[in-house]
Structures are given as structure tokens and as C-alpha cells.
Amino acid sequence: MPTATPEPVEPRPPVRDPEAPRRVTLLELFFDLVYVVALALISRYLIGGVGWERAAESLIMLMAIWWTWAITTLVTDLYDPQRAEIKLLVVAVMFGALLMTTAIPEAFGARGLVFAGTYVAIHLGRGLFLMPTVRRHPQTRRRAIRIFVWFAVSAVPWLVGAVAAHDTARTWFWAGALAIDYLGFRLAYPVPGLGSVPDAHRKVTAEHLSERYQQFFIIALGDAVLVSGTVFSLHHSEVENIAAFTTAFATTLLLWRVYVHKSGELLPHAIARSSQPSKFLNTAPYTHLLMVAGVVTTAAGFDLVLLEPTGHTPPAWLAVILGGPALFLTGRAAFEYEVFSRVSSSRPGGVLALLCVAPALLFLAPVYASLGAMLVLAGVAGADHLRSRGRPPEQPMPPH
């Protein structure tokens, strides 16, 4: 009797298996190493000529670097990071991100095309890679097409700004490109004829995604530690050096403490308890960007204080030294709302305290300005401790 021809087996799409482990892979941790260097170069760039223009350029580079990390993290959350093609994609993005990082010191000068061209290549290349990979799976392929279209649109101002614009004009072109990229994500990448990405195709993995954001925040703190350990002035007395170093270390420790207290610890539980986990997908990149920007700015302030702890504190220096913790607390307030649907008074209170002490600190040495910022963060951490002491553990209540 003739044997029956077996039915061809449809290849499984490279998406995450719901029953597979949710832990972060070693390749993802290896991928993060690029960003240690990137954040250090951005904080160093910020203080190269402290001013509004330099601050805007630093923010644009941080947002671009952050977006390569955030979208790659989303890819490893939605797709199976153990599949060979996804591993290859992560390695390719790592190479591109490192190339972007090398261009940071001259991104608004001679190496603008390297920075912008690599950014565009990362995001368009990812789409060109994923679309044929998932061609047999229409819903997944349409999601990749929608994302690709939005990055193709933003590629125009990125490349025009790199090739045909200089100085302030380049800043505006790149700011517009980032607005397209960030808005597209927030709107779920709507495309005429295809619509937006459905919520069913934006499901996130609580354990994996929360761990990835926590890890990147630790990387940002690593920038502050790196500055504290390497930028140690030898031109001042040992007492001044140790005072500046101790203040920087204590501030870094407080940033970590304020981040992890309750909200940082309970983020995966909050995502898991949410009726719509995709809402965290909509907000987490922005809240964590604010906190990371705050830490990077704080690290830049450490650089200034460690090199020149005494003397007059210029207003621009004070804006960096106090602005970093203020940015962090603003992002931390939004992060707390994500997890608990409320904001502790210590968060806006800390920002208000930084604003109130700023005029007096203009007349003191930079080390005292740094000390003032540290004391405000210590007050916030102390208020957190007093609020939770003796009370049962608070359950996350994410926004509905």
C-alpha cells in the first residue's frame, strides 16, 4: 500500500513561547555593555560647554541611544531571544549602537552622518530583517511593516539633518525625527490601510520587561560610579577631594534607594496585575528615560564638582548639579503612578526643595551645591522610609 505523504510542518514563528522561561539572556546583558560607554560619553559631552544648546544636543543623543535600546528590548520581549535569527539581530544592533557611540563626541560636528546614518540603519535594518523572517505569519508581519513605515518616515529628517544642516538647524531636524519615532510608538504605529498595532500583538512579559528596565537604570548608575572613581581631582587638598567624592557616592546610593523603594521592587507584580499590561509598554520608556536623563545629568554634575569642588558656582553648573536630581524625581513620580496610581508628596516636594535652595547655593562652592542636592535626596529617601515603616506591604495598583 502506498504510504501517506506527511503534511508539511509549518515553521513556528520566532515569537516567545508562552511557556518558555522569562529570564533575561546573557546575550542581552552583553548587549547592554555598549550603553555603559554611551552614557559616559553623553555625560562628558554635556559638561564640554555647559549651556542650553549643549544640553539640547546631549538630550537628543540620549534619546536616540535610549530608543535603540528600548526598541531592541521590546523585540527580545515579543520574539524568542533563543532563536538564532533574533540573536543575530541583537548582535547587529549592538554593533550599530557601538558605532553610534563612537560618534557621540562629534555627532553635531563632523560625524553627524555616522550617528544619524547608523541610527536609521539600525531601525530600518531591523524591519528589513524581521519582515521576511515572519512572512508566513501575517499578523506578526503586519506589525513589523507598520513599525518599519514609521521609521522610514523619520529617516528623512535624520539624514537631512546630518547631511544638509549644521548647529541649531541639525538640532531641530533631529528633534523632529525623534518626535516622529516616540509618537509612533505611543500611537501604536498607525498606517493607512493597516491601522494601528492591536493590543493583542503588544502583550508584554512582566518578568522580562521589568527586569530589563531595572538593569538599564543600574547601567545609568554605573555612569555615576564611573565618574566618581575616575574623575578625582589631584589639584586640591585631600579633604576637599574626599568631601566631593563622598558626596557623589552618597548621592548615587540615594538615587538607587529612591528608585528601588517599593515601585522598583514591585514593577513586575504591577504589570502582571494590570488588566492591560500593554499600558506599561506605552509609558515605561518615557518614565525611565526621564530617570536615566536625571542620573546622566547628575553624573555630569559629579564631573564638575570633582574637578573643581571649591570656588564660585556658575549658574550653568548649578543647573546641572540640581537639575539632574530634579529630572530623576520627576521621572520617579511618574514611575510611582505607573505602579501605585498615586504620587507620594516627597517626589514633588523634593523638586520644590531643589528649586528653593538654588538661589542660596549660587553663593557657595560647587561641593556645597552637590551636598545640597544630596541632602534633598536623603530627605526624600527618609520620607519614603517613614511612610512605609510599620505598615503592611503595599500592593501595586496600576492605572486602569
Coordinates of C-alpha atoms in Angstrom, one line a residue:
M1 CA 0.0 0.0 0.0
P2 CA 1.3 3.5 -0.8
T3 CA 2.4 5.4 2.3
A4 CA 0.7 8.7 3.0
T5 CA 2.8 11.7 2.4
P6 CA 3.2 13.6 5.7
E7 CA 1.8 17.0 5.9
P8 CA 4.4 19.8 5.8
V9 CA 5.1 21.2 9.2
E10 CA 4.5 25.0 9.3
P11 CA 7.6 26.6 10.9
R12 CA 6.9 28.2 14.2
P13 CA 7.2 32.0 14.2
P14 CA 10.1 33.4 16.1
V15 CA 7.8 34.8 18.8
R16 CA 8.1 34.0 22.5
D17 CA 6.6 30.7 23.6
P18 CA 4.1 31.5 26.5
E19 CA 5.5 28.6 28.4
A20 CA 9.2 29.5 27.9
P21 CA 11.4 30.9 30.7
R22 CA 11.1 34.7 31.1
R23 CA 14.6 35.4 32.4
V24 CA 17.0 37.8 30.7
T25 CA 19.5 36.1 28.5
L26 CA 23.3 36.5 28.7
L27 CA 23.3 38.0 25.2
E28 CA 21.0 40.8 26.4
L29 CA 23.3 41.6 29.3
F30 CA 26.3 41.5 26.9
F31 CA 24.3 43.9 24.6
D32 CA 24.0 46.4 27.5
L33 CA 27.7 46.9 27.7
V34 CA 27.6 49.3 24.8
Y35 CA 25.4 51.7 26.8
V36 CA 27.8 52.0 29.7
V37 CA 30.2 53.7 27.3
A38 CA 27.4 55.7 25.6
L39 CA 26.0 57.2 28.8
A40 CA 29.5 58.1 30.0
L41 CA 30.3 59.9 26.7
I42 CA 27.0 61.8 26.8
S43 CA 27.5 63.0 30.4
R44 CA 31.0 64.1 29.5
Y45 CA 29.7 65.9 26.3
L46 CA 27.2 67.8 28.4
I47 CA 29.9 69.5 30.5
G48 CA 32.1 70.2 27.5
G49 CA 30.5 73.6 27.2
V50 CA 27.6 73.8 29.7
G51 CA 24.7 75.8 28.2
W52 CA 21.2 75.3 26.8
E53 CA 22.5 74.4 23.3
R54 CA 24.8 71.7 24.7
A55 CA 22.0 70.4 27.0
A56 CA 19.6 70.1 24.0
E57 CA 22.3 68.2 22.0
S58 CA 23.0 65.9 24.8
L59 CA 19.3 65.2 25.3
I60 CA 18.9 64.4 21.6
M61 CA 21.8 61.9 21.7
L62 CA 20.5 60.3 24.9
M63 CA 17.0 59.9 23.4
A64 CA 18.4 58.3 20.2
I65 CA 20.7 56.0 22.1
W66 CA 17.9 55.1 24.5
W67 CA 15.5 54.4 21.7
T68 CA 17.8 51.8 20.1
W69 CA 17.9 50.1 23.5
A70 CA 14.2 50.3 24.2
I71 CA 13.0 49.0 20.8
T72 CA 15.6 46.2 20.9
T73 CA 14.4 45.3 24.4
L74 CA 10.8 45.2 23.0
V75 CA 12.0 42.9 20.2
T76 CA 13.6 40.4 22.7
D77 CA 10.3 40.6 24.7
L78 CA 8.0 39.9 21.8
Y79 CA 10.2 37.5 19.9
D80 CA 12.1 34.4 21.2
P81 CA 15.6 35.6 22.2
Q82 CA 16.8 32.0 22.0
R83 CA 16.2 31.8 18.2
A84 CA 19.3 32.1 16.1
E85 CA 17.8 34.9 13.9
I86 CA 16.9 37.0 16.9
K87 CA 20.4 36.5 18.4
L88 CA 21.9 37.6 15.1
L89 CA 19.6 40.7 15.1
V90 CA 20.7 41.6 18.7
V91 CA 24.4 41.3 17.8
A92 CA 23.8 43.5 14.7
V93 CA 22.1 46.2 16.7
M94 CA 24.9 46.0 19.3
F95 CA 27.5 46.7 16.5
G96 CA 25.4 49.6 15.3
A97 CA 24.9 51.1 18.8
L98 CA 28.6 50.9 19.4
L99 CA 29.3 52.7 16.1
M100 CA 26.8 55.4 17.1
T101 CA 28.5 55.7 20.5
T102 CA 31.9 56.4 18.8
A103 CA 30.3 59.3 17.0
I104 CA 28.8 61.0 20.2
P105 CA 31.7 63.5 20.7
E106 CA 31.3 64.8 17.2
A107 CA 27.7 64.0 16.4
F108 CA 26.8 67.7 16.0
G109 CA 30.0 68.2 14.0
A110 CA 32.0 66.2 11.5
R111 CA 30.5 62.8 12.4
G112 CA 26.8 63.6 12.2
L113 CA 26.2 61.3 9.3
V114 CA 27.8 58.4 11.2
F115 CA 25.5 59.0 14.2
A116 CA 22.3 59.6 12.2
G117 CA 23.0 57.1 9.5
T118 CA 23.7 54.3 11.9
Y119 CA 20.5 55.1 13.9
V120 CA 18.5 54.9 10.7
A121 CA 20.3 51.7 9.6
I122 CA 19.5 50.0 12.9
H123 CA 15.8 50.7 12.8
L124 CA 15.2 50.2 9.1
G125 CA 17.6 47.2 9.0
R126 CA 15.7 45.5 11.9
G127 CA 12.4 45.8 9.9
L128 CA 14.0 44.6 6.7
F129 CA 15.3 41.6 8.6
L130 CA 12.1 40.8 10.5
M131 CA 9.6 41.2 7.7
P132 CA 10.9 38.2 5.6
T133 CA 11.6 36.2 8.7
V134 CA 7.9 36.3 9.7
R135 CA 6.5 36.3 6.2
R136 CA 4.4 33.2 6.8
H137 CA 2.7 34.8 9.8
P138 CA 0.5 37.7 8.6
Q139 CA -0.3 39.4 11.9
T140 CA 3.3 39.4 13.0
R141 CA 4.4 40.6 9.6
R142 CA 1.9 43.5 9.5
R143 CA 3.2 44.6 12.9
A144 CA 6.8 44.7 11.5
I145 CA 5.6 46.6 8.4
R146 CA 3.8 49.3 10.5
I147 CA 6.9 49.9 12.6
F148 CA 9.1 50.0 9.5
V149 CA 7.0 52.6 7.8
W150 CA 7.2 55.0 10.8
F151 CA 11.0 54.6 11.0
A152 CA 11.2 55.2 7.2
V153 CA 9.4 58.5 7.6
S154 CA 11.6 59.6 10.5
A155 CA 14.7 58.6 8.5
V156 CA 14.2 61.7 6.2
P157 CA 14.8 64.4 8.9
W158 CA 17.5 62.3 10.5
L159 CA 19.5 62.1 7.2
V160 CA 18.7 65.7 6.1
G161 CA 19.8 67.0 9.5
A162 CA 23.1 65.0 9.2
V163 CA 23.9 66.0 5.6
A164 CA 22.4 69.4 4.9
A165 CA 22.1 71.1 8.3
H166 CA 24.5 72.3 10.9
D167 CA 24.5 73.5 14.5
T168 CA 21.0 74.7 15.6
A169 CA 19.3 73.5 12.3
R170 CA 20.6 70.0 12.9
T171 CA 19.2 70.1 16.4
W172 CA 15.8 70.9 15.1
F173 CA 15.8 68.3 12.3
W174 CA 16.9 65.6 14.7
A175 CA 14.4 66.7 17.4
G176 CA 11.6 66.4 14.8
A177 CA 12.8 63.0 13.8
L178 CA 12.8 61.8 17.4
A179 CA 9.3 63.3 17.9
I180 CA 8.1 61.0 15.0
D181 CA 9.8 58.0 16.5
Y182 CA 8.4 58.5 20.0
L183 CA 5.0 59.5 18.8
G184 CA 4.7 56.5 16.5
F185 CA 5.4 54.2 19.5
R186 CA 2.8 55.9 21.6
L187 CA 0.1 55.7 18.9
A188 CA 0.9 52.0 18.2
Y189 CA 2.3 52.8 14.8
P190 CA -0.9 53.6 12.8
V191 CA -0.5 53.1 9.0
P192 CA -3.2 53.9 6.3
G193 CA -4.7 50.6 5.2
L194 CA -3.3 48.6 8.1
G195 CA -4.4 50.6 11.1
S196 CA -2.6 50.5 14.5
V197 CA -0.9 47.5 16.1
P198 CA -3.7 45.7 18.0
D199 CA -3.3 45.4 21.8
A200 CA -3.3 41.6 21.3
H201 CA 0.0 42.0 19.5
R202 CA 1.5 44.3 22.1
K203 CA 1.4 41.9 25.0
V204 CA 4.5 42.3 27.3
T205 CA 6.2 39.8 29.6
A206 CA 6.1 41.3 33.1
E207 CA 9.2 39.5 34.5
H208 CA 11.4 40.1 31.4
L209 CA 10.4 43.7 30.6
S210 CA 10.6 44.9 34.2
E211 CA 14.0 43.3 34.7
R212 CA 15.3 44.9 31.6
Y213 CA 14.3 48.4 32.7
Q214 CA 15.8 47.8 36.1
Q215 CA 19.0 46.7 34.5
F216 CA 19.3 49.8 32.4
F217 CA 18.8 52.0 35.4
I218 CA 21.7 50.2 37.1
I219 CA 23.8 50.9 34.0
A220 CA 22.9 54.6 34.3
L221 CA 24.1 54.5 37.9
G222 CA 27.2 52.8 36.7
D223 CA 28.0 56.0 34.8
A224 CA 27.8 57.9 38.1
V225 CA 30.1 55.4 39.8
L226 CA 32.5 55.6 36.8
V227 CA 32.7 59.4 37.2
S228 CA 33.2 59.2 40.9
G229 CA 36.0 56.7 40.6
T230 CA 37.9 58.2 37.6
V231 CA 37.4 61.9 37.8
F232 CA 39.2 62.5 41.1
S233 CA 41.0 65.9 41.2
L234 CA 44.6 65.9 42.3
H235 CA 44.8 69.7 42.3
H236 CA 43.0 70.3 45.6
S237 CA 43.5 69.3 49.2
E238 CA 42.7 65.7 50.3
V239 CA 39.9 66.9 52.5
E240 CA 38.2 68.7 49.5
N241 CA 38.8 65.6 47.3
I242 CA 37.3 63.2 49.8
A243 CA 34.3 65.5 50.6
A244 CA 33.4 65.7 46.9
F245 CA 33.9 62.0 46.4
T246 CA 31.9 61.1 49.4
T247 CA 29.0 63.4 48.4
A248 CA 29.0 61.8 44.9
F249 CA 28.9 58.3 46.2
A250 CA 26.2 59.1 48.8
T251 CA 24.1 60.7 46.0
T252 CA 24.5 57.7 43.8
L253 CA 23.4 55.4 46.6
L254 CA 20.4 57.6 47.3
L255 CA 19.3 57.6 43.6
W256 CA 19.4 53.8 43.8
R257 CA 17.4 53.7 47.1
V258 CA 14.7 56.1 45.9
Y259 CA 14.3 54.1 42.6
V260 CA 14.0 50.7 44.1
H261 CA 11.9 51.6 47.2
K262 CA 8.6 49.8 46.6
S263 CA 7.9 50.9 42.9
G264 CA 11.2 49.4 41.6
E265 CA 10.7 46.2 43.6
L266 CA 7.0 45.8 42.7
L267 CA 7.1 46.7 39.0
P268 CA 6.8 43.1 37.7
H269 CA 3.9 42.4 40.0
A270 CA 2.2 45.6 38.9
I271 CA 2.5 44.7 35.2
A272 CA 1.2 41.2 36.0
R273 CA -1.8 42.5 38.0
S274 CA -2.8 45.1 35.3
S275 CA -5.9 44.3 33.3
Q276 CA -4.0 45.8 30.3
P277 CA -0.2 45.1 30.6
S278 CA 0.3 46.9 27.3
K279 CA -0.3 50.2 29.1
F280 CA 3.1 49.8 30.7
L281 CA 4.5 49.3 27.3
N282 CA 3.2 52.8 26.4
T283 CA 4.6 54.6 29.5
A284 CA 7.7 52.8 30.7
P285 CA 10.1 54.0 28.0
Y286 CA 9.2 57.6 28.8
T287 CA 9.3 57.4 32.6
H288 CA 12.6 55.5 32.6
L289 CA 14.0 57.9 30.0
L290 CA 13.4 60.8 32.5
M291 CA 15.0 58.9 35.3
V292 CA 18.0 57.9 33.2
A293 CA 18.4 61.5 32.0
G294 CA 18.4 62.6 35.6
V295 CA 21.1 60.2 36.5
V296 CA 23.3 61.1 33.5
T297 CA 22.9 64.8 34.3
T298 CA 23.8 64.1 37.9
A299 CA 26.9 62.2 36.8
A300 CA 27.9 65.2 34.7
G301 CA 27.5 67.3 37.9
F302 CA 29.8 64.9 39.7
D303 CA 32.4 65.6 37.0
L304 CA 32.2 69.3 37.5
V305 CA 32.4 69.1 41.3
L306 CA 35.2 66.5 41.5
L307 CA 37.3 68.6 39.2
E308 CA 36.6 71.9 40.9
P309 CA 35.0 71.5 44.3
T310 CA 35.8 75.0 45.6
G311 CA 35.4 78.5 44.3
H312 CA 32.3 80.1 42.7
T313 CA 29.4 78.0 41.4
P314 CA 28.3 79.4 37.9
P315 CA 24.5 79.3 37.3
A316 CA 25.0 76.7 34.4
W317 CA 26.9 74.4 36.8
L318 CA 24.1 74.8 39.4
A319 CA 21.5 73.9 36.7
V320 CA 23.4 70.6 36.1
I321 CA 24.1 69.8 39.7
L322 CA 20.5 70.4 40.8
G323 CA 18.8 69.6 37.5
G324 CA 19.9 66.0 37.5
P325 CA 18.2 65.1 40.8
A326 CA 15.1 67.2 39.8
L327 CA 14.8 65.3 36.5
F328 CA 15.2 62.0 38.3
L329 CA 12.5 62.8 40.9
T330 CA 10.1 63.9 38.1
G331 CA 10.5 60.6 36.3
R332 CA 10.3 58.7 39.6
A333 CA 6.9 60.4 40.4
A334 CA 5.6 59.2 37.0
F335 CA 7.0 55.8 37.6
E336 CA 5.3 55.6 41.0
Y337 CA 2.0 56.5 39.4
E338 CA 2.5 53.6 36.9
V339 CA 2.8 51.2 39.8
F340 CA 0.5 52.6 42.6
S341 CA -1.8 55.0 40.7
R342 CA -0.7 57.7 43.1
V343 CA 2.3 60.0 43.7
S344 CA 4.0 60.5 47.1
S345 CA 4.3 64.1 48.2
S346 CA 8.0 63.6 48.7
R347 CA 8.6 63.5 44.9
P348 CA 7.2 66.9 44.0
G349 CA 8.4 68.1 47.5
G350 CA 11.9 67.1 46.6
V351 CA 11.8 69.0 43.3
L352 CA 10.4 72.1 45.1
A353 CA 13.1 71.9 47.7
L354 CA 15.8 71.9 45.0
L355 CA 14.3 75.0 43.4
C356 CA 14.1 76.7 46.8
V357 CA 17.8 76.1 47.8
A358 CA 19.1 77.0 44.3
P359 CA 19.4 80.8 44.9
A360 CA 21.4 80.4 48.1
L361 CA 23.7 77.8 46.5
L362 CA 24.8 80.3 43.9
F363 CA 26.9 82.0 46.5
L364 CA 28.6 78.8 47.7
A365 CA 31.2 76.4 46.3
P366 CA 30.2 73.6 43.9
V367 CA 30.8 71.0 46.6
Y368 CA 28.1 72.6 48.8
A369 CA 25.7 72.7 45.8
S370 CA 26.3 68.9 45.4
L371 CA 25.8 68.5 49.1
G372 CA 22.5 70.4 49.0
A373 CA 21.3 68.0 46.2
M374 CA 22.4 65.0 48.3
L375 CA 20.5 66.3 51.4
V376 CA 17.3 66.8 49.4
L377 CA 17.5 63.2 48.1
A378 CA 18.2 62.0 51.6
G379 CA 15.1 63.8 52.7
V380 CA 13.1 62.0 50.0
A381 CA 14.5 58.6 51.0
G382 CA 13.8 59.3 54.6
A383 CA 10.2 60.3 53.9
D384 CA 9.8 57.0 51.9
H385 CA 11.1 55.0 54.9
L386 CA 8.9 56.8 57.4
R387 CA 5.8 56.4 55.2
S388 CA 6.2 52.6 54.9
R389 CA 7.6 51.8 58.4
G390 CA 5.4 49.6 60.4
R391 CA 2.8 49.3 57.7
P392 CA 1.9 46.1 55.8
P393 CA 3.4 45.8 52.3
E394 CA 1.6 47.9 49.8
Q395 CA 0.0 46.2 46.9
P396 CA 0.6 47.6 43.4
M397 CA -2.5 49.3 41.9
P398 CA -1.6 50.1 38.3
P399 CA -3.8 52.7 36.4
H400 CA -6.8 51.2 34.7

